[in-house]
Each structure stands twice: as C-alpha cells, then as structure tokens.
XYZ file of C-alpha atoms in Angstrom:
676
model
C -0.912 -43.376 29.963
C -1.502 -47.021 30.750
C -4.455 -48.404 28.773
C -7.365 -49.825 30.739
C -7.656 -53.636 30.780
C -10.023 -55.156 28.260
C -13.290 -56.381 29.764
C -14.396 -59.879 28.832
C -17.430 -60.313 26.605
C -20.352 -62.534 27.592
C -19.350 -65.213 25.070
C -15.807 -65.276 26.462
C -17.150 -65.922 29.975
C -19.054 -68.905 28.585
C -15.923 -70.118 26.837
C -13.939 -70.060 30.084
C -16.729 -71.831 31.932
C -16.970 -74.575 29.308
C -13.256 -75.284 29.137
C -12.929 -75.477 32.931
C -15.874 -77.889 33.101
C -14.216 -80.184 30.535
C -10.918 -80.076 32.440
C -12.545 -80.848 35.804
C -14.891 -83.596 34.565
C -12.302 -86.463 34.586
C -11.159 -85.420 38.075
C -14.390 -86.852 39.491
C -12.835 -90.346 39.165
C -10.361 -89.686 41.957
C -11.208 -86.570 43.951
C -12.825 -86.813 47.420
C -16.614 -86.865 47.205
C -16.976 -83.798 49.453
C -14.696 -81.689 47.263
C -16.347 -83.001 44.085
C -19.790 -81.953 45.333
C -18.413 -78.533 46.290
C -16.896 -78.087 42.816
C -20.177 -79.048 41.151
C -22.063 -76.507 43.280
C -19.591 -73.722 42.491
C -19.600 -74.512 38.765
C -23.414 -74.645 38.733
C -23.569 -71.265 40.476
C -21.177 -69.767 37.928
C -23.256 -71.199 35.074
C -26.454 -69.662 36.456
C -24.769 -66.281 36.762
C -23.583 -66.527 33.161
C -26.912 -67.764 31.863
C -28.831 -64.928 33.539
C -26.124 -62.326 32.747
C -26.032 -61.545 36.453
C -23.123 -59.652 38.059
C -20.270 -61.656 39.558
C -20.124 -62.101 43.364
C -18.347 -59.584 45.533
C -14.877 -60.128 46.950
C -16.363 -60.586 50.430
C -18.573 -63.404 49.183
C -15.625 -65.055 47.454
C -13.526 -64.726 50.606
C -16.222 -66.499 52.627
C -16.417 -69.309 50.065
C -12.616 -69.632 50.044
C -12.692 -69.930 53.840
C -15.317 -72.683 53.554
C -13.136 -74.569 51.061
C -10.146 -74.312 53.400
C -12.234 -75.587 56.342
C -13.435 -78.578 54.327
C -9.856 -79.314 53.257
C -8.625 -79.032 56.857
C -11.317 -81.465 57.993
C -10.268 -83.964 55.328
C -6.608 -83.591 56.302
C -7.474 -84.184 59.946
C -9.585 -87.208 59.004
C -6.671 -88.718 57.066
C -4.275 -88.311 59.977
C -2.583 -85.098 58.840
C -1.687 -86.273 55.337
C -2.348 -83.634 52.680
C -1.658 -86.083 49.895
C -2.066 -85.994 46.155
C -5.861 -86.184 45.927
C -6.567 -83.280 48.250
C -3.873 -81.098 46.677
C -5.414 -81.492 43.228
C -8.891 -80.913 44.680
C -7.807 -77.628 46.277
C -6.226 -76.468 43.029
C -9.487 -77.175 41.203
C -11.562 -75.374 43.831
C -9.451 -72.222 43.724
C -9.450 -72.168 39.916
C -13.258 -72.151 40.068
C -13.107 -69.310 42.586
C -10.775 -67.420 40.259
C -13.305 -67.907 37.478
C -15.968 -66.384 39.731
C -13.980 -63.144 39.909
C -12.721 -63.048 36.305
C -13.747 -59.795 34.648
C -10.803 -58.754 32.460
C -8.398 -60.370 30.026
C -5.638 -60.910 32.622
C -8.035 -63.002 34.758
C -9.061 -65.078 31.747
C -5.411 -65.696 30.839
C -4.620 -66.910 34.366
C -7.657 -69.240 34.399
C -6.600 -70.704 31.053
C -3.045 -71.292 32.283
C -4.308 -72.975 35.449
C -6.501 -75.209 33.287
C -3.301 -76.612 31.780
C -2.022 -77.461 35.268
C -5.305 -79.188 36.095
C -5.075 -81.118 32.847
C -1.581 -82.333 33.721
C -2.721 -83.335 37.217
C -4.941 -86.018 35.648
C -1.788 -88.053 34.979
C -0.909 -88.131 38.674
C -3.636 -90.749 39.214
C -3.433 -93.056 36.207
C -2.632 -92.901 32.497
C -5.207 -94.788 30.394
C -4.952 -94.346 26.650
C -8.335 -92.618 26.413
C -7.080 -89.952 28.822
C -4.181 -89.177 26.493
C -6.576 -88.616 23.590
C -8.940 -86.592 25.772
C -6.237 -84.374 27.235
C -4.690 -83.712 23.818
C -8.064 -82.630 22.440
C -8.765 -80.372 25.422
C -5.234 -78.932 25.316
C -5.722 -78.025 21.648
C -9.013 -76.334 22.485
C -7.397 -74.426 25.353
C -4.689 -73.152 23.001
C -7.301 -72.047 20.481
C -9.294 -70.209 23.144
C -6.164 -68.603 24.544
C -5.235 -67.345 21.085
C -8.644 -65.764 20.489
C -8.809 -64.317 24.003
C -5.625 -62.399 23.390
C -6.398 -61.583 19.751
C -10.171 -61.443 19.195
C -9.667 -59.784 15.796
C -7.985 -63.000 14.556
C -11.318 -64.804 14.404
C -12.092 -63.260 11.029
C -8.939 -64.189 9.161
C -7.036 -66.894 11.071
C -7.913 -70.595 10.747
C -6.889 -71.809 14.207
C -7.322 -75.563 13.773
C -5.082 -75.905 10.697
C -2.469 -73.838 12.520
C -2.605 -76.103 15.574
C -2.489 -79.136 13.317
C 0.705 -77.890 11.702
C 2.239 -77.264 15.125
C 1.401 -80.833 16.170
C 2.955 -82.250 13.001
C 6.091 -80.241 13.663
C 6.361 -81.321 17.307
C 5.379 -84.975 16.858
C 8.719 -86.219 15.423
C 10.588 -84.563 18.284
C 8.302 -86.124 20.876
C 8.587 -89.610 19.334
C 12.356 -89.387 19.037
C 12.813 -88.303 22.649
C 10.350 -90.906 23.927
C 11.979 -93.819 22.096
C 15.656 -92.914 22.446
C 15.962 -90.857 25.611
C 17.622 -93.041 28.314
C 15.022 -94.703 30.509
C 15.162 -95.252 34.261
C 14.529 -98.602 35.923
C 12.489 -96.930 38.655
C 10.808 -93.531 39.035
C 12.796 -90.779 40.720
C 9.988 -90.023 43.164
C 6.603 -91.255 44.255
C 3.543 -89.203 45.124
C 1.915 -89.587 48.547
C -1.704 -90.678 48.465
C -4.414 -89.374 50.731
C -6.116 -92.742 50.995
C -4.666 -96.213 50.824
C -5.995 -98.301 47.977
C -7.806 -101.375 49.227
C -6.060 -104.718 48.914
C -7.528 -107.016 46.283
C -7.001 -110.482 44.899
C -5.358 -113.542 46.393
C -4.861 -113.433 50.166
C -2.000 -114.965 52.171
C -4.420 -117.280 53.963
C -6.891 -119.853 52.681
C -10.038 -121.105 54.383
C -13.412 -122.346 53.072
C -14.909 -119.556 50.967
C -11.762 -117.384 50.750
C -11.097 -118.237 47.094
C -14.672 -118.670 45.925
C -15.568 -115.133 47.009
C -13.257 -113.802 44.275
C -15.015 -115.664 41.482
C -17.786 -113.102 41.099
C -15.254 -110.369 40.327
C -14.484 -109.738 36.660
C -11.687 -107.286 37.504
C -8.400 -107.958 35.736
C -5.713 -109.350 38.030
C -2.916 -109.533 35.470
C -2.183 -109.688 31.763
C 0.526 -111.848 30.249
C 2.050 -112.233 26.807
C 3.930 -115.466 26.254
C 6.654 -116.025 23.705
C 5.722 -118.702 21.218
C 1.971 -118.128 21.270
C -0.843 -119.648 23.346
C -0.133 -122.396 25.880
C -2.120 -125.519 26.709
C -4.832 -124.787 29.251
C -3.288 -127.279 31.683
C -0.099 -125.184 31.789
C -1.732 -121.920 32.851
C -0.976 -122.010 36.569
C 0.033 -118.535 37.763
C 1.733 -119.410 41.030
C 1.895 -117.000 43.980
C 2.080 -118.413 47.535
C 2.934 -121.654 49.302
C 0.823 -122.438 52.374
C 2.255 -124.840 54.948
C 0.527 -124.430 58.301
C -2.993 -125.761 58.945
C -5.021 -125.285 62.127
C -8.031 -127.344 61.069
C -9.716 -124.489 59.202
C -7.191 -122.021 57.738
C -3.981 -122.547 55.792
C -1.145 -120.047 56.261
C 2.414 -119.609 54.983
C 5.426 -120.405 57.127
C 6.793 -116.957 58.123
C 10.308 -118.234 58.776
C 10.616 -119.649 55.248
C 9.401 -116.406 53.686
C 11.961 -114.364 55.609
C 14.861 -116.398 54.251
C 14.927 -114.908 50.756
C 17.658 -113.731 48.433
C 17.738 -111.538 45.316
C 15.976 -113.298 42.492
C 18.043 -114.482 39.516
C 17.902 -111.806 36.836
C 17.241 -111.958 33.131
C 19.443 -110.279 30.536
C 17.782 -107.426 28.688
C 17.522 -109.476 25.480
C 16.562 -112.785 27.033
C 15.127 -115.209 24.516
C 13.588 -118.567 25.284
C 12.708 -121.601 23.124
C 9.103 -122.716 22.714
C 7.265 -123.984 25.740
C 6.759 -127.645 26.571
C 3.232 -128.809 27.245
C 3.218 -128.934 31.042
C 5.518 -128.020 33.872
C 4.379 -130.580 36.379
C 1.728 -132.888 35.033
C 0.628 -135.659 37.430
C 0.934 -138.474 34.889
C 3.554 -140.763 36.368
C 6.466 -139.111 34.568
C 8.563 -136.016 35.032
C 8.208 -133.042 32.715
C 11.174 -132.478 30.474
C 10.097 -129.385 28.575
C 12.172 -126.337 27.880
C 11.845 -122.995 29.613
C 9.548 -120.189 28.549
C 9.861 -116.414 28.714
C 6.883 -114.145 29.181
C 5.856 -110.676 30.319
C 3.319 -110.006 33.067
C 1.515 -106.738 33.726
C 0.236 -106.955 37.291
C -2.581 -104.692 38.423
C -2.272 -102.858 41.779
C -3.315 -105.098 44.685
C -1.439 -103.780 47.768
C 0.365 -107.119 48.203
C 4.073 -107.904 47.874
C 3.994 -111.249 46.118
C 4.439 -111.653 42.382
C 2.794 -114.151 40.066
C 4.907 -116.349 37.826
C 3.977 -119.188 35.520
C 4.255 -122.215 37.815
C 7.926 -122.639 38.819
C 9.638 -119.323 38.108
C 13.369 -119.420 37.450
C 14.374 -115.797 36.806
C 12.825 -112.338 36.675
C 13.641 -108.910 35.292
C 16.092 -107.177 37.676
C 14.021 -104.009 37.365
C 11.278 -105.621 39.436
C 13.569 -105.617 42.485
C 12.284 -109.048 43.523
C 13.571 -111.599 46.022
C 12.870 -115.323 45.991
C 12.855 -117.941 48.748
C 13.447 -121.679 48.752
C 9.756 -122.346 47.999
C 9.884 -120.417 44.721
C 7.864 -117.453 46.022
C 8.790 -114.079 44.523
C 8.292 -110.886 46.537
C 8.856 -107.157 46.064
C 10.124 -104.841 48.776
C 7.008 -102.624 48.736
C 3.300 -103.330 48.302
C 2.238 -103.119 44.664
C 0.205 -99.898 44.602
C 0.614 -99.165 40.893
C 0.643 -101.234 37.739
C 3.830 -103.316 37.557
C 5.252 -104.943 34.443
C 8.022 -107.503 34.653
C 9.633 -110.095 32.418
C 10.135 -113.609 33.785
C 11.172 -117.098 32.815
C 9.859 -120.420 34.074
C 11.032 -123.989 33.649
C 10.357 -127.430 35.153
C 11.683 -127.540 38.698
C 14.731 -129.697 39.312
C 14.460 -132.541 41.793
C 15.960 -131.648 45.161
C 16.452 -133.495 48.407
C 13.924 -132.841 51.151
C 15.626 -131.792 54.353
C 14.270 -132.888 57.717
C 12.736 -129.537 58.856
C 10.897 -129.165 55.554
C 9.652 -132.763 55.684
C 8.338 -132.251 59.202
C 6.590 -129.054 58.113
C 5.089 -130.804 55.069
C 3.692 -133.640 57.244
C 2.415 -131.594 60.202
C -1.310 -131.893 60.958
C -3.531 -130.559 63.733
C -5.543 -133.063 65.804
C -8.993 -134.107 64.630
C -10.680 -135.467 61.494
C -10.401 -139.165 62.478
C -12.281 -140.534 59.455
C -9.918 -138.828 57.023
C -6.929 -140.080 58.971
C -8.228 -143.636 58.896
C -8.741 -143.497 55.109
C -5.239 -142.108 54.582
C -3.732 -144.794 56.821
C -5.482 -147.437 54.750
C -3.909 -146.025 51.572
C -0.472 -145.909 53.204
C -0.744 -149.592 54.082
C -2.130 -150.533 50.661
C 0.242 -148.518 48.422
C 3.989 -148.376 48.957
C 4.453 -145.766 46.221
C 3.431 -142.241 47.370
C 2.302 -141.414 43.823
C -0.227 -144.270 44.031
C -1.632 -142.803 47.255
C -2.110 -139.508 45.439
C -3.921 -141.291 42.609
C -6.140 -143.003 45.142
C -7.222 -139.617 46.468
C -7.929 -138.391 42.944
C -9.997 -141.524 42.246
C -11.975 -140.782 45.399
C -12.885 -137.320 44.137
C -13.709 -138.630 40.673
C -15.796 -141.641 41.768
C -17.717 -140.380 44.766
C -20.608 -137.912 44.254
C -18.487 -134.827 44.737
C -19.595 -131.579 43.075
C -17.823 -128.361 42.204
C -19.890 -125.409 43.395
C -19.720 -121.894 44.775
C -22.483 -122.591 47.296
C -21.339 -125.550 49.423
C -23.171 -126.659 52.531
C -21.756 -125.451 55.871
C -19.031 -127.682 57.263
C -19.010 -129.204 60.719
C -16.410 -128.849 63.423
C -14.176 -131.484 61.815
C -14.078 -129.684 58.497
C -12.094 -132.181 56.419
C -14.232 -135.111 57.596
C -17.406 -133.097 57.054
C -16.417 -132.291 53.476
C -15.094 -135.727 52.465
C -17.825 -137.869 54.009
C -20.888 -135.645 54.486
C -21.392 -132.576 52.260
C -19.072 -133.439 49.324
C -19.812 -130.036 47.790
C -17.094 -127.449 47.572
C -14.834 -125.167 45.623
C -11.131 -125.473 44.793
C -10.013 -124.549 48.325
C -12.073 -127.466 49.745
C -10.447 -129.972 47.392
C -6.899 -128.631 47.764
C -7.170 -128.498 51.558
C -8.643 -131.989 51.943
C -6.191 -133.488 49.434
C -3.143 -132.078 51.246
C -4.588 -133.284 54.575
C -5.049 -136.807 53.174
C -1.542 -136.848 51.712
C 0.074 -135.731 54.948
C -1.956 -138.263 56.908
C -0.783 -140.940 54.421
C 2.863 -139.969 54.958
C 3.317 -138.002 51.738
C 4.827 -134.489 52.153
C 2.358 -132.014 50.681
C 1.558 -128.293 50.626
C -1.130 -125.925 49.307
C -0.439 -123.475 46.469
C -2.582 -120.428 45.706
C -2.665 -118.251 42.619
C -4.664 -118.100 39.394
C -5.456 -120.822 36.902
C -6.394 -120.284 33.278
C -7.113 -116.978 31.649
C -8.817 -115.695 28.528
C -6.574 -115.539 25.475
C -7.059 -112.396 23.418
C -6.025 -113.214 19.835
C -6.136 -109.527 18.876
C -3.762 -108.378 21.598
C -1.846 -111.675 21.691
C -2.015 -111.884 25.471
C -3.820 -113.634 28.309
C -6.338 -111.770 30.461
C -6.404 -113.288 33.951
C -9.238 -112.052 36.155
C -9.904 -112.284 39.863
C -12.505 -114.906 39.013
C -9.644 -117.187 37.894
C -8.362 -117.448 41.486
C -7.474 -121.046 42.285
C -5.846 -123.334 44.838
C -4.044 -126.589 44.124
C -1.483 -128.871 45.770
C 2.108 -130.012 45.442
C 3.433 -133.306 46.759
C 7.048 -134.338 47.152
C 8.114 -137.500 45.315
C 11.510 -139.137 45.549
C 13.613 -138.366 42.475
C 11.144 -135.792 41.163
C 10.895 -133.184 43.894
C 7.741 -131.132 44.293
C 5.084 -132.157 41.760
C 1.904 -130.234 41.046
C -1.405 -132.029 41.613
C -4.717 -130.261 41.033
C -7.484 -132.191 42.859
C -10.119 -129.992 41.211
C -9.292 -131.583 37.850
C -10.554 -134.929 39.161
C -14.028 -133.680 40.035
C -14.320 -130.892 37.428
C -11.881 -131.411 34.518
C -13.493 -128.584 32.559
C -12.252 -126.137 35.226
C -8.675 -126.648 34.075
C -9.295 -127.120 30.358
C -11.935 -124.453 29.691
C -11.978 -122.117 32.681
C -14.072 -121.682 35.767
C -17.188 -120.540 33.888
C -17.312 -123.903 32.088
C -17.245 -125.862 35.356
C -20.019 -124.041 37.216
C -23.688 -123.556 36.618
C -24.761 -120.407 34.799
C -26.503 -119.006 37.859
C -23.327 -119.278 39.952
C -21.001 -117.265 37.757
C -23.267 -115.194 35.580
C -21.029 -112.110 35.720
C -17.969 -113.877 34.302
C -19.926 -115.777 31.673
C -21.430 -112.507 30.449
C -17.919 -111.100 29.980
C -16.798 -114.127 27.970
C -19.904 -114.518 25.833
C -18.992 -115.184 22.189
C -20.014 -112.899 19.365
C -19.217 -109.434 18.104
C -19.292 -107.978 21.626
C -16.457 -110.290 22.608
C -14.451 -109.223 19.534
C -15.085 -105.583 20.384
C -14.005 -106.167 23.984
C -10.875 -107.981 22.781
C -10.049 -105.073 20.495
C -10.476 -102.539 23.302
C -8.440 -104.638 25.709
C -5.760 -105.093 23.046
C -5.456 -101.315 22.701
C -5.273 -100.933 26.481
C -2.599 -103.601 26.765
C -0.567 -102.150 23.885
C -0.726 -98.718 25.527
C 0.420 -100.169 28.833
C 3.180 -102.227 27.254
C 4.743 -99.724 24.868
C 3.975 -96.423 26.590
C 3.344 -96.744 30.334
C 5.807 -99.591 30.907
C 8.402 -98.550 28.346
C 11.400 -98.961 30.638
C 15.088 -99.603 30.182
C 14.556 -103.282 29.369
C 11.928 -102.505 26.737
C 14.149 -99.844 25.241
C 17.153 -102.145 25.133
C 15.201 -104.908 23.370
C 13.786 -102.422 20.865
C 17.242 -101.028 20.142
C 18.562 -104.533 19.533
C 15.749 -105.176 17.057
C 16.490 -101.891 15.285
C 20.184 -102.756 15.088
C 21.256 -99.797 17.234
C 22.497 -101.891 20.132
C 24.265 -99.838 22.790
C 24.588 -96.738 20.612
C 21.465 -95.062 22.006
C 23.138 -91.709 22.910
C 24.710 -91.452 19.462
C 21.385 -92.298 17.796
C 19.611 -89.681 19.928
C 22.107 -86.973 18.986
C 21.942 -87.934 15.318
C 18.148 -87.821 15.367
C 18.067 -84.428 17.071
C 20.593 -83.056 14.582
C 18.546 -84.363 11.642
C 15.331 -82.827 12.960
C 17.098 -79.532 13.590
C 18.219 -79.437 9.955
C 14.723 -80.313 8.772
C 13.326 -77.394 10.761
C 15.506 -75.054 8.696
C 14.055 -76.308 5.420
C 10.717 -74.439 5.740
C 12.636 -71.296 6.707
C 14.708 -71.518 3.538
C 11.851 -72.456 1.233
C 9.204 -70.329 2.900
C 7.452 -67.933 0.637
C 5.647 -64.855 1.636
C 2.105 -65.760 2.464
C -0.534 -64.188 0.225
C -2.816 -61.528 1.590
C -6.087 -63.196 2.755
C -8.119 -60.805 0.580
C -6.059 -61.675 -2.482
C -6.332 -65.385 -1.649
C -10.143 -65.134 -1.632
C -10.135 -63.239 -4.916
C -7.926 -65.943 -6.453
C -10.501 -68.556 -5.418
C -13.226 -66.332 -6.936
C -11.398 -66.291 -10.239
C -10.811 -70.049 -10.195
C -14.504 -70.754 -9.511
C -15.583 -68.579 -12.456
C -12.912 -70.102 -14.695
C -14.338 -73.567 -14.062
C -17.636 -72.259 -15.470
C -16.111 -70.833 -18.633
C -15.386 -67.263 -17.536
C -11.621 -66.775 -17.438
C -10.188 -63.430 -16.284
C -7.890 -61.728 -18.702
C -4.338 -60.758 -17.690
C -5.074 -57.017 -17.830
C -8.757 -57.129 -16.902
C -9.744 -55.114 -13.836
C -11.957 -56.484 -11.045
C -15.032 -54.409 -11.973
C -14.801 -55.155 -15.713
C -14.295 -58.848 -14.987
C -17.268 -58.915 -12.631
C -19.506 -57.191 -15.186
C -18.506 -59.668 -17.891
C -18.980 -62.625 -15.550
C -22.442 -61.364 -14.562
C -23.477 -61.254 -18.220
C -21.987 -64.709 -18.839
C -23.595 -66.265 -15.738
C -26.915 -64.473 -15.212
C -28.100 -66.952 -12.550
C -25.174 -65.938 -10.326
C -25.002 -62.291 -11.358
C -26.089 -60.874 -8.009
C -23.577 -63.026 -6.067
C -20.784 -62.035 -8.472
C -21.519 -58.327 -8.076
C -21.785 -58.638 -4.269
C -18.414 -60.321 -3.988
C -16.766 -57.868 -6.388
C -18.012 -54.852 -4.470
C -16.849 -56.244 -1.139
C -13.467 -57.091 -2.614
C -13.031 -53.608 -4.078
C -13.766 -51.959 -0.723
C -11.305 -54.193 1.103
C -8.598 -54.035 -1.530
C -8.678 -50.348 -2.412
C -10.740 -48.635 0.283
C -9.665 -47.131 3.584
C -11.261 -48.702 6.659
C -10.673 -48.710 10.368
C -8.757 -51.808 11.572
C -11.653 -52.716 13.862
C -13.957 -53.095 10.816
C -11.501 -55.078 8.722
C -12.204 -58.473 10.318
C -15.959 -58.054 9.860
C -15.595 -57.080 6.195
C -13.274 -60.030 5.610
C -15.827 -62.401 7.155
C -18.483 -60.909 4.859
C -16.230 -61.514 1.862
C -15.886 -65.167 2.846
C -19.671 -65.510 3.103
C -20.157 -63.867 -0.295
C -17.746 -66.338 -1.854
C -19.605 -69.260 -0.255
C -22.931 -67.955 -1.626
C -21.417 -67.661 -5.085
C -20.054 -71.229 -4.878
C -23.508 -72.578 -3.950
C -25.166 -70.754 -6.844
C -22.572 -71.921 -9.330
C -23.059 -75.500 -8.133
C -26.777 -75.476 -9.003
C-alpha cells in the first residue's frame, strides 16, 4: 500500500516562505514594476496566511490569480511590441513559484518549490554579475541545501550538524571549480546573447556637440570606464580618453563626417602577451615641439552606454582582437554592435606620426558656415600677423588666458551668432564653448582644425591600481594640423582653467556647481573606503567577469605553462581525482553520536581531576564523579541517566532524535557548571 504523503508542519511553511523571499529580493533591481508589485502582494498574502495559521486558498482562487498574472504578462508583451524578453520571463517564473507556494501542503510541493528557488537564484546572473551577488547567492544556496536536507529528513535535526557538512562539501568542490575556471579554454565571445525586454538608455558622450551638451554630463558621478595602465600613474596632462572626431559645424552644433566614419578597416591587433615600455609624459603637448615618447599598453573596462565607439588613450595604435573593433583614418575605433554590456579590451597608444593632409581633408578641416563676422575679422588679423600656424594657435590661447573668460557650468545664453556672442560678449562657458570657438578661429585663420570629444582626467585609485573615469569627466578639446607634425592636440580649456587639466573638473569649478562630484572625491577615510570597495569591484570584473582568452593566455605565460593549457587541465583533473580517493582509503568508521558525547563527558570530568578507569562502568563512574564534584553532581547524574537509556535501552526511532538532543543539552549544562 502506498504511504500517504507527509504533510508540512507550520514551521516548514515559514521556512519555505522565508527562503523564497530571500531569493526574490534581488530580482527587484531588474523586474518590471508591475510584476514586482504583484509579487510583493502575493508574498504578503502568503505571509498573512502563515502568520494567522489560516487555510491555503482553493484551487479556483489560485486559477483566477494565475489568469491575472498571465493577463498582466500579455499586456507587458504587447506594450513591448511582442517581445517576451529576459526580464518578463524571469518575472513569470517568480510569479508562478509564489503561486506554487500558495498551494504547497505536502513534502513533494515543498521539494519542487525549493528546486525552483535554485532556478530563480541562477536567473539573477542573467542581468549582471556584481561580486556581492556571488557572495549573496552562495549563502542563499547553502541555506537552500540545508532546508532541503531537513525537509526530506526531519529526524536529522537532532544528530546532524548541517553547516559543517556543507562546509566540507564546499572545500571539496572548491579546487575543482578553481581549476576548471582558470584552465578551461575560454571563448573570445559568448555563444549566445539574451534578448532584453527593454532597451537600456544611451548614456555618456554623444556624437554631436553643442552648447550645454557636455556640461550636462558633469553632474553625473556614474562610472564611464575604468583603466589600468602599465607602468603606474600617468601625468594628468596625458589623460585624454579620445572617442570621436567632429568635423561639420552649422553655427551651433558640431557633427562627425559620416563618409569618413564609413571608411573603416579592422583595427590592428595586439598579441596576447603584448608588453609596452613606460609611458612618455605627453602624447601631443602644445609646446612648440613634437612628442617623442614611447607607446603605452593599458586595459579599459567600458560600462554599457548603447554606443558603438570605443575610448582609447589619445591616439590609439592597436587594440585587442577580441573587441572586434574597426578603425578609420581619423583614429576612431568602433564596434559592430552597440555596447549593451560591460566590455573590457586591451589597447596600445603612441604619439601619432606626421602625415600629409590630402585636399578633401584640408577642405573639410577649413569649412565654416556663414556668420560670426567679428570672430572672422580677429582670425584674419592673426593670419596676416603670424606666418606660422602654431603662432596663430598661441594667439588664440593668449586671448582666452588674458581676457576675462571664466570656466562655468552656468554660462549666459548665447546670441544668434554664437561664436561672436561667446568671444566678445558673454565670455562664460564650458569646455564645448572653448573648443568650438577655438576651432572656428583656427579655420577662419587658415589653420586646419577639428573638435575631439571624450573624457579628460580620472581619479586614480591607489588600492585598485586603476583610473576611475566618470561621466563628469566628459570633455571636448581641439586638434590642429601643423606641417611636419600632423594633427596636434590643443586644449583651449587649459588656457582659461589650467586646474581642469591638472587636477580635474571639480578643482576648476565652484563648489556649488559640481557638489555631487566633489562629495565623491572628498578626502578622508570615506574616500579610502570607497577606493577599497571600487578596487574589489574592479578586481572582480577584471579576473572573473572579463577573464577571457587573452587574460588566460597572459596568466598561463606568467605561470610558465605557455600553450600547454589542455595538458595542464588534464593533469590537474587527474591529481584532484587521486586526492579524492585519499579520504576513501584513510576513512575510518565514524563514531556513534551517543558514544561521541560520552567521550566528551569523560574528557570534561578528566580535566577536573576525575578520570574514568579502563574497566569502570558508566553508573559507577558517574557516582564517583558526583562525590568528587558535588557542585555538579546533579548534572553528572542527569547526563549519565540519559546516556544509559540511549546506549542500552530500547526506544522507538521517532523518540531517538529527541533523546539525543536532550543528551546534548545535559552535556552543555554540565560544562557550564564545571566552568564556574
């Protein structure tokens, strides 16, 4: 006859409810708000039923709720244009697990809910993989295993220590996991990508520049990228993270030249073990001489931004082939798809070589829209006064440095002739105002020039050994073409606000204008704590999330393995397999838990001068110990009686676990009395 299924106890219902709540809690970061509210309502309802010991809802009620969940999901799918997507799929799984919990009455239901909790826990990694989530999920997974064990074997609570058992299992599995993670062949790209219900909003540098377009990013403390540079920190004047080249100007907005961006070719690649000598001070300093420094290698971890352009340190020369990048004649690097997840790539930069300027490029670099007569007149005066184009550029920089220009996030509105209005009327602006007006003046003076956008500066984290570049570090500067030198970087902002380049944007603006960023960079123990946390995040991203084929190859070279990764993997697996056999060979029969407690009882009494004789029985030994230790006599007799019943008596198996728990308590009472 088939036995009837075991009904769950009240405490076991609470256990299931608690573990599901802990599994669903992190999902609130990414699930649709409607589904999240529905899950909270269902979980709250289940908690009230458990708290009041009320009966579970009927199947009809659950069917109606399931229909409501499906209707809400269908509405969300219709709203998103028919895309089920990752977010909604996980949300539906969570909703139906809660519904299953609402009908769980027997052990089989509890087992299914626990198994589905593991699936929900794994689904957290479909969104992102921060290091805290790994710690959280491991802790919850261990708790789920413990609960699952006691659900199936409730009698084990009295004699089985679950946490030490799980700890031993982790210690056994950890070497295998580390070996497979480090040595298993890595892929350059994932095999598949998950569809998303909603498109992540684009952030960061745009492909156009107009007054206010860069300054609006300065209030954002979000991280744009992180970079670790070989050879240690760089001079502040070298931290120009270059992205886009803007050529076309309509009097207000600068835009790239689409035709030049289309003509791209695969970017030069780096070998897996690329090494670079120390970095020279500057890649393109406007000091009347060409830079002659060596190249530098570095790694960049770029945050998702929904754009296709990559950031390299000034003039990039080569990039990791795994990035799948292309580069055009202007030194712009692009990926084939928008960057919708964190991307890590290795790159190398060096001073750009002087190249001839062809006629189409020269015409593009001198083109100006009509208007701004006062600026044109000033530029014409410089062209007549200075034969050397570099001297015309210095004249413009002297203008910014001598006249009452100010660097601010709140400039006055510009007139119709925006360049004239800025240079001769308001004289208050941000980096885009200075870069735009400088390039206009240079073109009007006959000097080929273009606008460059990207980031400048960054906070160096000495704990993590990397730069933290935020959206607030967005910047615009200029490049002019000089005979024999090619394109040379000129930052007009450095003339009016030198501290912007040397010490960062927060040093160049008033406290009220960039309070958010200054609060992040405040010195003191909070900054050290933030650096430590960011260092852990960056290390996790670098060595775990972005541990790709290039990282593996470099690590193998450092370990002296080279290209023998498959052989090393097989050797490691064989070694671990042999080590697993060692405990089987040396394993001894575990002592009975009752005998183990009695051995502890004897050791405790021996430490207080009452040693059990080799042929002394339990009752005789207890009587002698009670006479020797009168203060603990009652505890000694209690333990001895419990031990005798368990060791020599006949009891039903259902009572054994309770008696064993009582024996443990008696031993603890004896230990406390002996310690007095």
